[in-house]
Short mmCIF file of C-alpha atoms in Angstrom, two decimals:
data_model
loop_
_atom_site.label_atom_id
_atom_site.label_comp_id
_atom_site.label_asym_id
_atom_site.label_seq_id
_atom_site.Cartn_x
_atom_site.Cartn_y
_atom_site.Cartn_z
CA UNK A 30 97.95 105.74 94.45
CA UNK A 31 100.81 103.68 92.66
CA UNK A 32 99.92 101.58 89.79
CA UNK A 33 100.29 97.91 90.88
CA UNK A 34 101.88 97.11 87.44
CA UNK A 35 104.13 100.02 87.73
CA UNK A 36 105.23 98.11 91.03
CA UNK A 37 105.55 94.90 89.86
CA UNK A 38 107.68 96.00 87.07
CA UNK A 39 110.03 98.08 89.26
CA UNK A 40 110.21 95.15 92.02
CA UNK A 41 111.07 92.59 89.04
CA UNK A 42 113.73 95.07 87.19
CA UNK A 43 115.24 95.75 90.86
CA UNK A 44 115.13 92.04 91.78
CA UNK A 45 116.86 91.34 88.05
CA UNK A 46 119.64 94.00 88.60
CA UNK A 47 120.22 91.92 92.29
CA UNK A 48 120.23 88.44 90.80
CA UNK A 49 123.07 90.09 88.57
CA UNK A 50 125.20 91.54 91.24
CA UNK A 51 124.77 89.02 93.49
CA UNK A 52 125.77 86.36 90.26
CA UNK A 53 129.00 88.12 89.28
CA UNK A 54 129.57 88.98 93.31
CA UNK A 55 129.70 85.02 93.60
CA UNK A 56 131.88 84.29 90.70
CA UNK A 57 134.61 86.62 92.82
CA UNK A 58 133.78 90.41 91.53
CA UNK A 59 135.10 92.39 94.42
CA UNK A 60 132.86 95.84 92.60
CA UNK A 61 129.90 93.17 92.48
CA UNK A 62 130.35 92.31 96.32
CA UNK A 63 130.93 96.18 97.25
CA UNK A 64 127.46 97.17 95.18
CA UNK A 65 125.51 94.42 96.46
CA UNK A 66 126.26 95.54 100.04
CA UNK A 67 125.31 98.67 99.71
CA UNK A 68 121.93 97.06 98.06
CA UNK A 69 121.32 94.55 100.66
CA UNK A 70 122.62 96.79 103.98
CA UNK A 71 119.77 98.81 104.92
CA UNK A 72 117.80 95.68 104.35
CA UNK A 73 119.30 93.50 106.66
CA UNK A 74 119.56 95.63 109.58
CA UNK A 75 115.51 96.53 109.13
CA UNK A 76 115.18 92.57 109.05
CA UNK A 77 117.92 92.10 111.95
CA UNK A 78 115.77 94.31 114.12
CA UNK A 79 112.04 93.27 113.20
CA UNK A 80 113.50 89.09 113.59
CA UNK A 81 115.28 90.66 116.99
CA UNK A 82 112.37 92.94 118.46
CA UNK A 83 114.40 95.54 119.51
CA UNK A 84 116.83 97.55 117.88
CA UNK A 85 119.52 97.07 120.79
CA UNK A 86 121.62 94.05 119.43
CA UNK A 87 120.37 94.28 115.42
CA UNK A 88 123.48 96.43 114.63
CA UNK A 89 125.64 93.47 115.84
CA UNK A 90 123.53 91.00 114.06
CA UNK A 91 123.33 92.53 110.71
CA UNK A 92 127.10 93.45 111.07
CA UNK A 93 127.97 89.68 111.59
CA UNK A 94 125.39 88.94 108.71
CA UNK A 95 127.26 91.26 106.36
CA UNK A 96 130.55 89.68 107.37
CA UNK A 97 129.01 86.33 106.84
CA UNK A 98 127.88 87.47 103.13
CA UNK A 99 131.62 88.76 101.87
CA UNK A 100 133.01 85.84 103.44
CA UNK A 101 130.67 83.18 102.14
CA UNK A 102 129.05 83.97 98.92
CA UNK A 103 131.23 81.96 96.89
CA UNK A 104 129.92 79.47 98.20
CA UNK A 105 126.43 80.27 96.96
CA UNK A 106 125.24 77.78 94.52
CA UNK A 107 122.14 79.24 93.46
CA UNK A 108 122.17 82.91 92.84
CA UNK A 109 118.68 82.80 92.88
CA UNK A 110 117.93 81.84 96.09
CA UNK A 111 119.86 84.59 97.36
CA UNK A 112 117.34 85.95 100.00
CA UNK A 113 116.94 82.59 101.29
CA UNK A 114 120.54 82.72 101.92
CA UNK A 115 120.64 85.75 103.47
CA UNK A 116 117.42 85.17 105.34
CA UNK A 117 119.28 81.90 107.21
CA UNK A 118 122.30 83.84 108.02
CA UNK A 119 120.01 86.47 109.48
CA UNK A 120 117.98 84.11 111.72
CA UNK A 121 121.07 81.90 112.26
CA UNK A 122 122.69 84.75 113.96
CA UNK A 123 120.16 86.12 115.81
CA UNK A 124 119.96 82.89 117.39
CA UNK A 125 123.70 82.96 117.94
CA UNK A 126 123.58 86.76 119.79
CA UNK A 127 121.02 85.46 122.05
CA UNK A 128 122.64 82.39 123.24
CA UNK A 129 126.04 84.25 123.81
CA UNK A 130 123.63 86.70 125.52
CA UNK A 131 122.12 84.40 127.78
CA UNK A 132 125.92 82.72 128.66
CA UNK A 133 126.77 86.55 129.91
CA UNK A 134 123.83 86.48 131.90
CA UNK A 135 122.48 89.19 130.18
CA UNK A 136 118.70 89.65 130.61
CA UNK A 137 117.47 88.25 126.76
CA UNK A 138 114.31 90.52 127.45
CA UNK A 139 112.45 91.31 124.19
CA UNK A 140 111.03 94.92 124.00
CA UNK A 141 108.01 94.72 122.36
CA UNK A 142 108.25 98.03 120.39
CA UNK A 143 110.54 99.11 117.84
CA UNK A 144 112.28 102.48 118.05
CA UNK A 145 109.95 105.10 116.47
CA UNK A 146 112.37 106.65 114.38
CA UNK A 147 112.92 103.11 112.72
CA UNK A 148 109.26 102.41 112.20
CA UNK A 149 108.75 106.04 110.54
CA UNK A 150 111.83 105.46 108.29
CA UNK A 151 110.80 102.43 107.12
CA UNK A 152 107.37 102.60 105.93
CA UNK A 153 107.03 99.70 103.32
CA UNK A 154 107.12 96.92 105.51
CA UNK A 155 103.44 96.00 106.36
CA UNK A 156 101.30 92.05 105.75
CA UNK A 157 98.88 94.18 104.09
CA UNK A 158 100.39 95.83 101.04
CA UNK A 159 97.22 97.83 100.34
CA UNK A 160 97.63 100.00 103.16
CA UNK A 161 97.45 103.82 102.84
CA UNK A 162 97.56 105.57 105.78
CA UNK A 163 100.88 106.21 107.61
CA UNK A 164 98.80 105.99 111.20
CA UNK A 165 97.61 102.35 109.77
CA UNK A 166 101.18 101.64 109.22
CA UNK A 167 102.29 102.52 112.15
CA UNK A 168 100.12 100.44 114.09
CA UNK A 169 100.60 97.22 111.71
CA UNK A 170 104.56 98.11 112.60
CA UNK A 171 103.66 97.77 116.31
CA UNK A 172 100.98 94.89 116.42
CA UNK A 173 103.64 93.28 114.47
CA UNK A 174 106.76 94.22 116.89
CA UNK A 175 104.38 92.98 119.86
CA UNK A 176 103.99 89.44 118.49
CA UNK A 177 105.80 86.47 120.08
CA UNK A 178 108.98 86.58 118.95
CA UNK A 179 108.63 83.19 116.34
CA UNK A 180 105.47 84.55 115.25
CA UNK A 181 107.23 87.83 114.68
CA UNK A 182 109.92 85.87 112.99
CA UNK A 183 107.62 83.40 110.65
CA UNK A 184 106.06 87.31 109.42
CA UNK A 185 109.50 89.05 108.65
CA UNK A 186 110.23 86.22 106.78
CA UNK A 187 107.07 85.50 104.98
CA UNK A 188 105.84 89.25 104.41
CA UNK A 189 109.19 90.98 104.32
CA UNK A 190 111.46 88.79 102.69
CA UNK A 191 108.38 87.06 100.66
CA UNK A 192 109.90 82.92 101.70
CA UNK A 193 107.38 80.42 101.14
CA UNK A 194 106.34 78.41 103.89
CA UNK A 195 108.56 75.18 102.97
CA UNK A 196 111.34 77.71 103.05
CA UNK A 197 110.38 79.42 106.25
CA UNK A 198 109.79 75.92 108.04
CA UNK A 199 113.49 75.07 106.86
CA UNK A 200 115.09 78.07 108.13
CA UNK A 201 114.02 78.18 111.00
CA UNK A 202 113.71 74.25 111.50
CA UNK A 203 110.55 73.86 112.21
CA UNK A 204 107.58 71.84 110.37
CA UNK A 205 105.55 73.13 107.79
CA UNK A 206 102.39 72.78 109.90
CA UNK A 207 104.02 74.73 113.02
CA UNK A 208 105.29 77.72 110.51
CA UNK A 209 101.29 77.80 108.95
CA UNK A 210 99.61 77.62 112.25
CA UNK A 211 101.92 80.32 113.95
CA UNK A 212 101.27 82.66 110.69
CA UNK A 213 97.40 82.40 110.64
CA UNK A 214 97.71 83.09 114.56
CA UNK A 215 99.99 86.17 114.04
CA UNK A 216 97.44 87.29 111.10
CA UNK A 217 94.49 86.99 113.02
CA UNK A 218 95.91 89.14 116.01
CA UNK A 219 97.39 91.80 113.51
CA UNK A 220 94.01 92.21 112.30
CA UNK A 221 92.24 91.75 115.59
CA UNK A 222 94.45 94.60 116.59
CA UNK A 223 93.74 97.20 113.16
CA UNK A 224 89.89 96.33 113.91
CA UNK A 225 90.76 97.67 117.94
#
């Protein structure tokens, strides 16, 4: 079992080394931008396809969130606050794909589980951070790929991206109270669902 100092320590040097990149990357270092993308790209498509449901549609999201990143992070004031940033752009354009999907008339149908492969590669996203056991995991992964899709959006956000509330209810424009409710109803199923 890891040593949760160990883990805090690594998290906190890796979340350092990002504040720097993304710093210089927003002062105009091209080699800044490059590294931070190939930090942050893996990332956002996992959190393109959890906010999403499906992994059918992420790749265009996270691609346009990528774009959005190089194009825009100039204009980012706080370096700080970068996974806020990059958290908005996420939802922002998930929201765009499905209203240019709905003006095709394609059906907008959310699957409600996540491709297999992509739940096995990724095995660090789970609420619960004590969790051992891969066939735990992998049910979390589903119970939390089945949830409505703002519920499923308030827990990538809150457990994945680790936003506060005030900065979930922002993002996603919603109150405070709405983004708390949502989340205790999305806990209480995941762990109706481990206890099944």
């Amino acid at each position: 079992m890891a040593n949760p100092k160990t883990e805090y320590k690594r998290d906190a040097s890796v979340k350092k080394e990002i504040d720097t990149i993304v710093e210089a990357a927003s002062k105009g270092d091209k080699d800044a931008l490059s590294e931070l993308c190939n930090h942050i790209s893996r990332d956002v498509f996992y959190m393109s396809t959890f906010i999403l449901g499906k992994s059918e549609g992420a790749e265009d999201i996270a691609q346009e969130a990528m774009y959005d990143v190089c194009k825009h992070i100039h204009s980012l004031k706080k370096p700080k606050a970068f996974r806020k940033w990059l958290s908005t752009i996420i939802v922002n354009r998930k929201n765009e794909y499905l209203r240019e999907q709905q003006k095709r008339g394609v059906n907008v149908e959310i699957c409600k589980y996540i491709e297999e492969s992509l739940m096995e590669e990724r095995n660090d996203f789970v609420p619960v951070a004590s969790l051992e056991n891969r066939e735990l995991m992998y049910v979390v992964k589903n119970l939390i790929s089945e949830l409505p899709d703002r519920q499923r959006e308030i827990v990538v956000l809150r457990y994945y991206e680790d936003l506060k509330i005030t900065e979930i209810a922002k993002i996603m424009n919603i109150s405070f109270q709405c983004v708390s409710q949502q989340l205790s109803i999305a806990n209480k199923k995941i762990k109706r669902g481990i206890n099944e």
